[in-house]
Coordinates of C-alpha atoms in Angstrom, one line a residue:
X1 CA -23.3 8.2 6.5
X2 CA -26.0 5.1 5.6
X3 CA -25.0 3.1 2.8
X4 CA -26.3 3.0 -0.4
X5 CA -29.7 1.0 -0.6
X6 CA -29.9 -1.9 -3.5
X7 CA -32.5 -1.3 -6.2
X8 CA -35.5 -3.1 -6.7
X9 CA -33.7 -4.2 -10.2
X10 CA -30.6 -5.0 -8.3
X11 CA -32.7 -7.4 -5.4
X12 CA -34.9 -8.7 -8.0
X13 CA -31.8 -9.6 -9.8
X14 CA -29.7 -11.1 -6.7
X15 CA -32.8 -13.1 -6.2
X16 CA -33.1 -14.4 -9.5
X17 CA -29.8 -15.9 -9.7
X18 CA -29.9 -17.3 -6.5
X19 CA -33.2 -19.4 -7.6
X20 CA -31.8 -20.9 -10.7
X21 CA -28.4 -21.6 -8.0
X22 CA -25.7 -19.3 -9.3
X23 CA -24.0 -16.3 -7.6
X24 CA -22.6 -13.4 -8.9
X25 CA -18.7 -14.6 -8.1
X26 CA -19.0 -17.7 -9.6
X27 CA -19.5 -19.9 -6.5
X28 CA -21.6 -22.9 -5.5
X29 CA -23.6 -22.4 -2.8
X30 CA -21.7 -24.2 -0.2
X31 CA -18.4 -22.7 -1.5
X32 CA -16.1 -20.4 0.5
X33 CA -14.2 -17.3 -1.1
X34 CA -10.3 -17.5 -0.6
X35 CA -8.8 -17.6 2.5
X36 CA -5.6 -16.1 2.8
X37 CA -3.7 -15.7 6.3
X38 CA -0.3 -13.8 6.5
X39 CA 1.6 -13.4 9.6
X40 CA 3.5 -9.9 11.1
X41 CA 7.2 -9.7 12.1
X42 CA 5.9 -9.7 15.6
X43 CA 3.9 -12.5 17.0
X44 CA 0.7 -12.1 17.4
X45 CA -0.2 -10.2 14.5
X46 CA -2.1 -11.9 11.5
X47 CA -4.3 -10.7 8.5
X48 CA -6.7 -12.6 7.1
X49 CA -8.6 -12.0 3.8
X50 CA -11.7 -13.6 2.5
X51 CA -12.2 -12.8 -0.3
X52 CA -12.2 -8.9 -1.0
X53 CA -13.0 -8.8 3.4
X54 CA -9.7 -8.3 5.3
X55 CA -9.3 -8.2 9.4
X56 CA -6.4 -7.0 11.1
X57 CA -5.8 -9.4 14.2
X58 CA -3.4 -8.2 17.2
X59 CA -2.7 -10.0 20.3
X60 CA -1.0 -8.0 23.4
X61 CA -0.7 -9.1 26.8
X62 CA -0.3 -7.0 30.3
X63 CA 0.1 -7.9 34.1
X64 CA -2.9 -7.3 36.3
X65 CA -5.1 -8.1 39.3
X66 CA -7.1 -10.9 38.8
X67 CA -11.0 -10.5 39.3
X68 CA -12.2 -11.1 42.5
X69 CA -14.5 -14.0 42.0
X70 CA -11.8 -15.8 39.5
X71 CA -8.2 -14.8 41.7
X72 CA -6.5 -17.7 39.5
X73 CA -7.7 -17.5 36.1
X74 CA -6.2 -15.0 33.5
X75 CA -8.5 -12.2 31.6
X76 CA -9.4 -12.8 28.3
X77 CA -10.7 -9.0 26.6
X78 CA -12.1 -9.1 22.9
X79 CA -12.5 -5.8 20.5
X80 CA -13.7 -5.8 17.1
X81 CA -13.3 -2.4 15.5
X82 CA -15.4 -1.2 12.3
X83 CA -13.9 1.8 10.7
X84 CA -15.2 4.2 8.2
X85 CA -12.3 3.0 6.0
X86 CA -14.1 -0.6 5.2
X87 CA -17.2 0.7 4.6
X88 CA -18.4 4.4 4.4
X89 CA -21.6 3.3 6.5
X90 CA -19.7 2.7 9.5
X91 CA -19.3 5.6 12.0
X92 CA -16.1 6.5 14.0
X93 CA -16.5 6.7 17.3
X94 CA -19.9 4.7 17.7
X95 CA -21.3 1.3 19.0
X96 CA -23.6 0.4 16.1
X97 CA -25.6 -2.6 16.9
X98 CA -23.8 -4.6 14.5
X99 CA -20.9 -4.4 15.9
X100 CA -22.4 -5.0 19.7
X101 CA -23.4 -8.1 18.3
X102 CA -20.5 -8.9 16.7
X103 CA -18.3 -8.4 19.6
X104 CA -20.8 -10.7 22.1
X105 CA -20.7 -13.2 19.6
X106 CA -17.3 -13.1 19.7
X107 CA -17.3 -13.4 23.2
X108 CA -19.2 -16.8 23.4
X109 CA -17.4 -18.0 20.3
X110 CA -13.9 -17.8 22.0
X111 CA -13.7 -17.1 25.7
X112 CA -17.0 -18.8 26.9
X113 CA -16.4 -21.9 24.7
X114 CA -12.5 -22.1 27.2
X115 CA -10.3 -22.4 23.8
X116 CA -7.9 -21.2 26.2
X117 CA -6.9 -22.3 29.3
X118 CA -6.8 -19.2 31.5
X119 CA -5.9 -21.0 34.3
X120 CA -2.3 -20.9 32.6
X121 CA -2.2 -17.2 32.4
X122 CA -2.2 -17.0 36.7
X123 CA 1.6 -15.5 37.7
X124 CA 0.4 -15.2 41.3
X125 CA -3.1 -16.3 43.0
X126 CA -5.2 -13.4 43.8
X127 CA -2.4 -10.6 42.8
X128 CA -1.0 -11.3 39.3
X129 CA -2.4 -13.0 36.1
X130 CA -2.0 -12.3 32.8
X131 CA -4.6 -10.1 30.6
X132 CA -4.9 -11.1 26.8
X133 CA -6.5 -8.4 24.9
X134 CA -7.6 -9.4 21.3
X135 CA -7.4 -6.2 18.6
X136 CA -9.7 -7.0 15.3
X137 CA -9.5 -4.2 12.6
X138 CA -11.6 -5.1 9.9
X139 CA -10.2 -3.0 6.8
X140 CA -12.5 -3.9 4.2
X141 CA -16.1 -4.7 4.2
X142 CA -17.2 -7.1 1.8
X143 CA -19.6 -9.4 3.5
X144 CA -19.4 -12.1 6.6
X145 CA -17.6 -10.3 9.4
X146 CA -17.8 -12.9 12.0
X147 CA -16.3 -15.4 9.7
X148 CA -13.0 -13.9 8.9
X149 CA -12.9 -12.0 12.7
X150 CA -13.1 -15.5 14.1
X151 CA -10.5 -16.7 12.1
X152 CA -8.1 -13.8 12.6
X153 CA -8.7 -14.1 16.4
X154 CA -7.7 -17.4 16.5
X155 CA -5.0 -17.6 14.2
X156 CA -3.3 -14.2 16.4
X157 CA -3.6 -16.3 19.6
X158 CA -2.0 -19.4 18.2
X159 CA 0.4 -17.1 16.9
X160 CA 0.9 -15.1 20.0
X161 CA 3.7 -15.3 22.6
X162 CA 3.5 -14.0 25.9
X163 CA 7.1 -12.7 27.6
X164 CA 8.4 -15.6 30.4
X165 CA 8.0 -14.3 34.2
X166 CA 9.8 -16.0 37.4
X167 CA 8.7 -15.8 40.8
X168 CA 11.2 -14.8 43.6
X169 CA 9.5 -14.7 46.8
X170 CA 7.0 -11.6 46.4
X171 CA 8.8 -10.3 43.4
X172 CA 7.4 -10.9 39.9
X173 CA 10.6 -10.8 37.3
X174 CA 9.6 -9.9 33.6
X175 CA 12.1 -11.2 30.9
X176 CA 13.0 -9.9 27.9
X177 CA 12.6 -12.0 24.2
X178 CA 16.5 -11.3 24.2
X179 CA 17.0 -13.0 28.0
X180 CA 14.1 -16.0 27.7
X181 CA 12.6 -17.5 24.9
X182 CA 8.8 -16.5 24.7
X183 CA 5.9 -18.3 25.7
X184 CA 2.8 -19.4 23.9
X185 CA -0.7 -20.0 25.2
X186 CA -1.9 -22.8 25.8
X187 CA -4.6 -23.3 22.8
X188 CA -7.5 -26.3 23.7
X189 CA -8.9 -25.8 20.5
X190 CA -9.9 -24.0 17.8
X191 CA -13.7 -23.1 17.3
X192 CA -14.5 -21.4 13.7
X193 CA -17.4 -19.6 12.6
X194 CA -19.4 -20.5 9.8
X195 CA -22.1 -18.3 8.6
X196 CA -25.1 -19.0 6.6
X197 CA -27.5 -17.3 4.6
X198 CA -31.3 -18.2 3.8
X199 CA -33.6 -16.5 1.3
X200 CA -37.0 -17.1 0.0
X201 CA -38.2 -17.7 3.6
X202 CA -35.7 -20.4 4.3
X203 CA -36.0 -22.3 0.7
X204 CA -32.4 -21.1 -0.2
X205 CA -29.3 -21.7 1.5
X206 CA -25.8 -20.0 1.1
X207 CA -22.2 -20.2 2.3
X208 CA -20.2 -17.2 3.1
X209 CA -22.6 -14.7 1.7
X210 CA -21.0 -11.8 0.5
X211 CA -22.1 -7.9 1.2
X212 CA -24.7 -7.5 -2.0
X213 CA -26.6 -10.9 -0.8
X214 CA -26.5 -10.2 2.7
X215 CA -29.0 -7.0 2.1
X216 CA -31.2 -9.0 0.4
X217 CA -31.6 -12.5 2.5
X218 CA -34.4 -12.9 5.4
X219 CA -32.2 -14.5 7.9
X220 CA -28.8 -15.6 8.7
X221 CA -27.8 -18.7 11.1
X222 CA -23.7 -18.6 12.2
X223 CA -22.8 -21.6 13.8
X224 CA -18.9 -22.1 15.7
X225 CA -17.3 -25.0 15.6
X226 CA -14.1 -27.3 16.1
X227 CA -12.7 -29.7 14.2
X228 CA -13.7 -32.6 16.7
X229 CA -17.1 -31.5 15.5
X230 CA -18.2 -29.9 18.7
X231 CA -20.6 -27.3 18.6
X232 CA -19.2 -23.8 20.8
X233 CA -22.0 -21.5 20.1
X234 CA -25.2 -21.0 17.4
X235 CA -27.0 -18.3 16.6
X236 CA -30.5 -16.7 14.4
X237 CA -31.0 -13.9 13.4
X238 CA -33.9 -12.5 10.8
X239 CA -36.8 -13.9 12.4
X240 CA -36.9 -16.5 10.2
X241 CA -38.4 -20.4 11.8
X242 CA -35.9 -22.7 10.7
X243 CA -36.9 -26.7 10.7
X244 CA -34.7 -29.2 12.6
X245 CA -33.3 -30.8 9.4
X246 CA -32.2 -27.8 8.1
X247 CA -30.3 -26.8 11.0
X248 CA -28.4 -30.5 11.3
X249 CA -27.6 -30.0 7.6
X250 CA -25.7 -26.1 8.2
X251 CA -23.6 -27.9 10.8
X252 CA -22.5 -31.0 8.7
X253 CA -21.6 -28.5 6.1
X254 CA -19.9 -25.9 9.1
X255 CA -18.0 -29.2 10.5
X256 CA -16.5 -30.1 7.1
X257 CA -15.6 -26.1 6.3
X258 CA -14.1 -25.9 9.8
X259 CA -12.2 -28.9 9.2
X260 CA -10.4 -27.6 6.0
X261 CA -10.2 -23.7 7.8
X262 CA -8.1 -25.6 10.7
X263 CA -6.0 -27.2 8.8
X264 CA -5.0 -24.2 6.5
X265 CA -4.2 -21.7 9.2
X266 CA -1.8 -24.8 11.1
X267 CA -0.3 -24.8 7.3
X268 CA -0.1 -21.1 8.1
X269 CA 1.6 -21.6 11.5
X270 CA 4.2 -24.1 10.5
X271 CA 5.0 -22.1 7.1
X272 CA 6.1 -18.9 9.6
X273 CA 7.6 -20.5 12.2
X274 CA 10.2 -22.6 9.6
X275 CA 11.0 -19.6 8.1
X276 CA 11.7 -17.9 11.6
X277 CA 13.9 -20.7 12.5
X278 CA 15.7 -20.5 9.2
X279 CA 16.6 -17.4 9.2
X280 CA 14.4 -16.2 6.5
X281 CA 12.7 -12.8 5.4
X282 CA 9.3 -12.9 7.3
X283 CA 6.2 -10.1 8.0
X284 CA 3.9 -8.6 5.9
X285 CA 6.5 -7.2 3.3
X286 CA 7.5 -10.1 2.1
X287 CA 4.1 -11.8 2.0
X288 CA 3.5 -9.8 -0.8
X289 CA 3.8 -11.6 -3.8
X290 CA 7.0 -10.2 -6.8
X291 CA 5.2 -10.2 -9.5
X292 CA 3.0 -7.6 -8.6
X293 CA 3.5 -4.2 -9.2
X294 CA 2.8 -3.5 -5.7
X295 CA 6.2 -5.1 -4.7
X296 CA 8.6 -3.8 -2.5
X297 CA 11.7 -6.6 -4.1
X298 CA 12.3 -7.5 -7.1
X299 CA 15.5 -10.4 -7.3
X300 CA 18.2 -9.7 -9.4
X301 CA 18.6 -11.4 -12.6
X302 CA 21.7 -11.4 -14.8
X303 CA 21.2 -9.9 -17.9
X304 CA 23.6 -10.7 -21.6
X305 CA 25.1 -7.8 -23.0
X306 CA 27.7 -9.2 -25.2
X307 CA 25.9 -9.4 -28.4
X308 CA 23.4 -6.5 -28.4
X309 CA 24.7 -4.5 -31.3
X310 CA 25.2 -7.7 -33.4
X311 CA 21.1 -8.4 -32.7
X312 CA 20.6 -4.5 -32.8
X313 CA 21.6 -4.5 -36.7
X314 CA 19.9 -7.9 -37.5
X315 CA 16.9 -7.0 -35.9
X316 CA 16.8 -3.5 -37.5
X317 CA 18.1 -5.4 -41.2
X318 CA 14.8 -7.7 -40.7
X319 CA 12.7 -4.9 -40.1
X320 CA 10.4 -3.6 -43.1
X321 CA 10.4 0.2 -43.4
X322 CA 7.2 1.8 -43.2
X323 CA 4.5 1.8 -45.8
X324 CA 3.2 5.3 -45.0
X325 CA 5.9 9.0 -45.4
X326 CA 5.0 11.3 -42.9
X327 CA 3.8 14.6 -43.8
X328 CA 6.0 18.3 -43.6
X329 CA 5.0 20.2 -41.8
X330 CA 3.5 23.6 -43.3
X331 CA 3.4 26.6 -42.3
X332 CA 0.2 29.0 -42.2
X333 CA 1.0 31.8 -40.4
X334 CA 3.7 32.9 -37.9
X335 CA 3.8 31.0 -35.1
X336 CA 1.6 28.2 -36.1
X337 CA 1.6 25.1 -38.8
X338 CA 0.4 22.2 -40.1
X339 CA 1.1 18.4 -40.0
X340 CA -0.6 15.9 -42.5
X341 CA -4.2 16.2 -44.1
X342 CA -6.4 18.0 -41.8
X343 CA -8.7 21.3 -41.3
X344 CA -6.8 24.1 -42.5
X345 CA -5.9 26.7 -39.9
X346 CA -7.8 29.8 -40.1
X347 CA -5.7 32.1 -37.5
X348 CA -4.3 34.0 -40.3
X349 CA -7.3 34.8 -41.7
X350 CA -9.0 35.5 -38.3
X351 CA -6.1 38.5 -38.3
X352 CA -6.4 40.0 -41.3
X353 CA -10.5 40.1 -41.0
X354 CA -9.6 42.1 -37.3
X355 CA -7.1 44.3 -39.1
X356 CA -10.0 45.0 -41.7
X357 CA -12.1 46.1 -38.9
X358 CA -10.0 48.3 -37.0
X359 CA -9.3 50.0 -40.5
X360 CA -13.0 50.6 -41.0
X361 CA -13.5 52.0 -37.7
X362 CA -11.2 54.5 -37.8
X363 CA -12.2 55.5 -41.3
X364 CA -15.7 56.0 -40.4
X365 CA -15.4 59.4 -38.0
X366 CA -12.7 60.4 -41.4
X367 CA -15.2 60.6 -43.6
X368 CA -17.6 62.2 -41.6
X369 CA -14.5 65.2 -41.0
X370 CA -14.4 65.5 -44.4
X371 CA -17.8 65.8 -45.7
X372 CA -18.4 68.8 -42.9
X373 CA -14.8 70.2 -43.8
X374 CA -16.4 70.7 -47.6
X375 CA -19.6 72.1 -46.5
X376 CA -17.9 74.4 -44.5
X377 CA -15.2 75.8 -47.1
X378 CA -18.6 75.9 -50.0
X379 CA -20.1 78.0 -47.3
X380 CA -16.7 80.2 -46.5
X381 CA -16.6 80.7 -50.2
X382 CA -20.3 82.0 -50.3
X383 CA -20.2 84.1 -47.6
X384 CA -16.5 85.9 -48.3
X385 CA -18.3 86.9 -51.4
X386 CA -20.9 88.4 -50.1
X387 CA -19.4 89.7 -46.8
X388 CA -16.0 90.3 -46.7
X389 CA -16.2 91.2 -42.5
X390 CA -17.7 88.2 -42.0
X391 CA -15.2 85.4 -40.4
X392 CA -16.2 81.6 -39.9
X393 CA -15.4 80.1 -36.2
X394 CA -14.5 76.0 -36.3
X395 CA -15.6 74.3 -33.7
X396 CA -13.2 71.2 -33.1
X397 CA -13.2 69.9 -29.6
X398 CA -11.9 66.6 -30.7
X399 CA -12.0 64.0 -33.7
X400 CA -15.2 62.5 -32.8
X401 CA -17.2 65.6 -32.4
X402 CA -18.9 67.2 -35.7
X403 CA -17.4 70.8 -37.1
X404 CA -20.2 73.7 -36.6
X405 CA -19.8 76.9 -38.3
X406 CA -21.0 80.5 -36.6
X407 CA -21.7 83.3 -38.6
X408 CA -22.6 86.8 -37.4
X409 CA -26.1 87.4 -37.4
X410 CA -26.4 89.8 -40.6
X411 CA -25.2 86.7 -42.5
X412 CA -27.7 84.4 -40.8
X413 CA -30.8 86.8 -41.9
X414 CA -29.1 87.0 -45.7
X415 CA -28.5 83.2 -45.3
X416 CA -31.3 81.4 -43.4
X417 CA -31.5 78.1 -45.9
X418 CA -27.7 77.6 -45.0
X419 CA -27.9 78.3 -41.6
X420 CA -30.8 76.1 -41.0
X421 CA -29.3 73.1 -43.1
X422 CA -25.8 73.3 -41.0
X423 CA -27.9 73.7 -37.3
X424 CA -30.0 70.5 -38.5
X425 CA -26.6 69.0 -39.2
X426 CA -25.7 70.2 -35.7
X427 CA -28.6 69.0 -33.8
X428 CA -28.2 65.3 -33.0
X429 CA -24.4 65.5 -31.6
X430 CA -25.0 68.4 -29.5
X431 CA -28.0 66.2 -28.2
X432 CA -25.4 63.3 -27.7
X433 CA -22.2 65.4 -26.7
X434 CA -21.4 68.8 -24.9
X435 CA -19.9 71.3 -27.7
X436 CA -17.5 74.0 -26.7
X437 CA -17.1 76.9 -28.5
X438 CA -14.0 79.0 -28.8
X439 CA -14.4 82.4 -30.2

């Protein structure tokens, strides 16, 4: 699934505000977003947000062969994940080249720039030595990647301990976290990535650009650092030509912001491992602040219940009562009602006007009965007077059908006018219905 392009209004709006130096968050242009970094109740397992941008870091470790060419330095493996759950333009299951170039410039950020002494991680020349395989999760996509995945990769590994191992002859012992204290690696230093953005061909410059200004800048320079001001790695993208005093001023600005990010996750460090040692409540749970609703704790307060009906009556004594009654309710019609002023309801009157017209329905075929019925007794009357043998046959096959009259055929000759007004009475229903006749 692609994500969803800006507008022209949108990028002529981003643009706008980044001329006259303001962002939409509020920032400078050299500012950072918040960097918070909570620790796991395992070691080795950090999240770090920046901003609305969160990374999960996990560090795990494994005994294997060493390489050939390298039989006494450890392995160092880095993976950054980007799941459909940060970002709905990310596809499970596929390299995009974003993320190939995250993860090589991961690569030269942290194992290429020896923040880690691998040599350290060698059990046994040439047969044992430790892997370290670095996990990165990113679980919400907000802007600047590489940023927070550096820090989350570093802060894991300083955070990581590796079980202890003892060497007994040609046997390799593994110990337990119950039988041996754990180990941690042995950190040289810690580079950091800072990333910059440039717009207007390289006339605007911006810290930690977020997702929105990252679709609309030409080019974007990430340079990783330490805080002894040593440069690991640098990198361009955009095809943008940047000038020599533009790139000496990103990396007195990326020395100062690594400076300040090095210091916070130690702060980080030494906050987790004092609570560890004291015995306190540590992991992600309880990283979560209380007064949230999303807590999982709240502490228990004491709570005075000696004089609540005393302040029950006082407060209900000090109360005013209210201005406005409250209406009855009335009652329309069965089943329904009314409360206070509004549109009366009209169900009652919606049944009676039904009940009219089921009443006129079923008087309609009546009357129609009737007015045949009469004809036929003014011609029974008629024709008994003139011919006694004569007999009438009714014709009622049911209530909606009409009434027809037969008379035998000396009648019909003495009688045409009345014979030919009651078969043009006769006409249209037989027409419209089959008539039976019983004789």
């Amino acid at each position: 699934m692609k994500e969803t392009p800006l507008s022209n209004c949108e990028k002529r709006f981003l643009l706008r505000a980044i001329e006259e130096r303001k962002r939409l968050d509020g920032r400078q242009c050299y500012d950072y977003r918040n960097i918070r970094i909570s620790f796991g109740a395992d070691h080795g397992c950090c999240i770090v947000e920046l901003g609305k941008t969160r990374v999960l870091g996990q560090v795990s470790c494994e005994l294997v062969s060493p390489k050939p060419n390298r039989a006494t330095e450890g392995i160092l493996f880095f993976n950054l994940e980007l799941s459909p759950m940060a970002s709905p333009a990310f596809e499970p299951g596929r390299q995009s080249e974003l993320l190939v170039k995250l993860n090589r410039l991961l690569e030269r950020c942290l194992r290429n720039s020896k923040c880690i002494d691998t040599e350290s991680l060698c059990v046994v020349a040439g047969e044992k030595v430790w892997q370290i395989r670095v996990d990165l999760h990113l679980l919400n996509h907000n802007g600047n990647i590489i940023d927070a995945a550096s820090i989350a990769a570093i802060a894991a590994l300083c955070h990581f301990r590796r079980p202890d191992v003892s060497v007994q002859g040609e046997e390799v012992i593994l110990y337990t976290h119950e039988e041996r204290d754990p180990v941690p690696l042995s950190i040289h230093h810690m580079p950091i990535c800072v990333s910059f953005a440039f717009f207007q061909e390289g006339t605007y410059l911006l810290v930690d650009p977020s997702e929105q200004e990252e679709r609309v800048m030409d080019g974007l320079l990430v340079i990783a650092m330490n805080k002894h001001r040593e440069i690991c790695t640098i990198q361009s993208s955009g095809g943008i030509m940047l000038l020599k005093d533009q790139v000496l001023r990103c990396s007195k600005i990326t020395g100062v912001k690594v400076a300040e990010i090095t210091e916070l996750i130690q702060k980080a460090l030494e906050n987790d491992q004092k609570v560890r040692k004291e015995g306190g409540k540590f992991g992600f749970a309880e990283s979560i602040s209380n007064q949230r609703i999303t807590a999982f704790k709240i502490e228990q307060a004491p709570v005075d219940t000696h004089d609540v009906k005393e302040q029950a009556e006082e407060i209900i004594a000090k109360a005013s009562s209210p201005t406005e009654v409250l209406a009855k309710p009335v009652l329309w019609a069965s089943g329904t009602a009314q409360i206070g002023e509004g549109v009366e309801n009209s169900w009652g009157d919606f049944e009676e006007s039904e009940g009219e017209e089921e009443e006129d329905d079923t008087e309609v075929p009546q009357d129609e009965s009737t007015t045949v019925e009469q004809n036929m007794e003014t011609g029974d009357a008629s024709v008994g007077t003139r011919n006694q043998k004569a007999e009438t046959i009714v014709l009622s096959d049911s209530e909606e059908e009409d009434v027809i009259i037969l008379e035998p055929e000396e009648t019909q000759k003495k009688r045409p006018e009345s014979s030919s007004s009651q078969g043009n009475m006769g006409k249209k229903p037989m027409n419209k219905k089959k008539k039976k006749a019983v004789w």
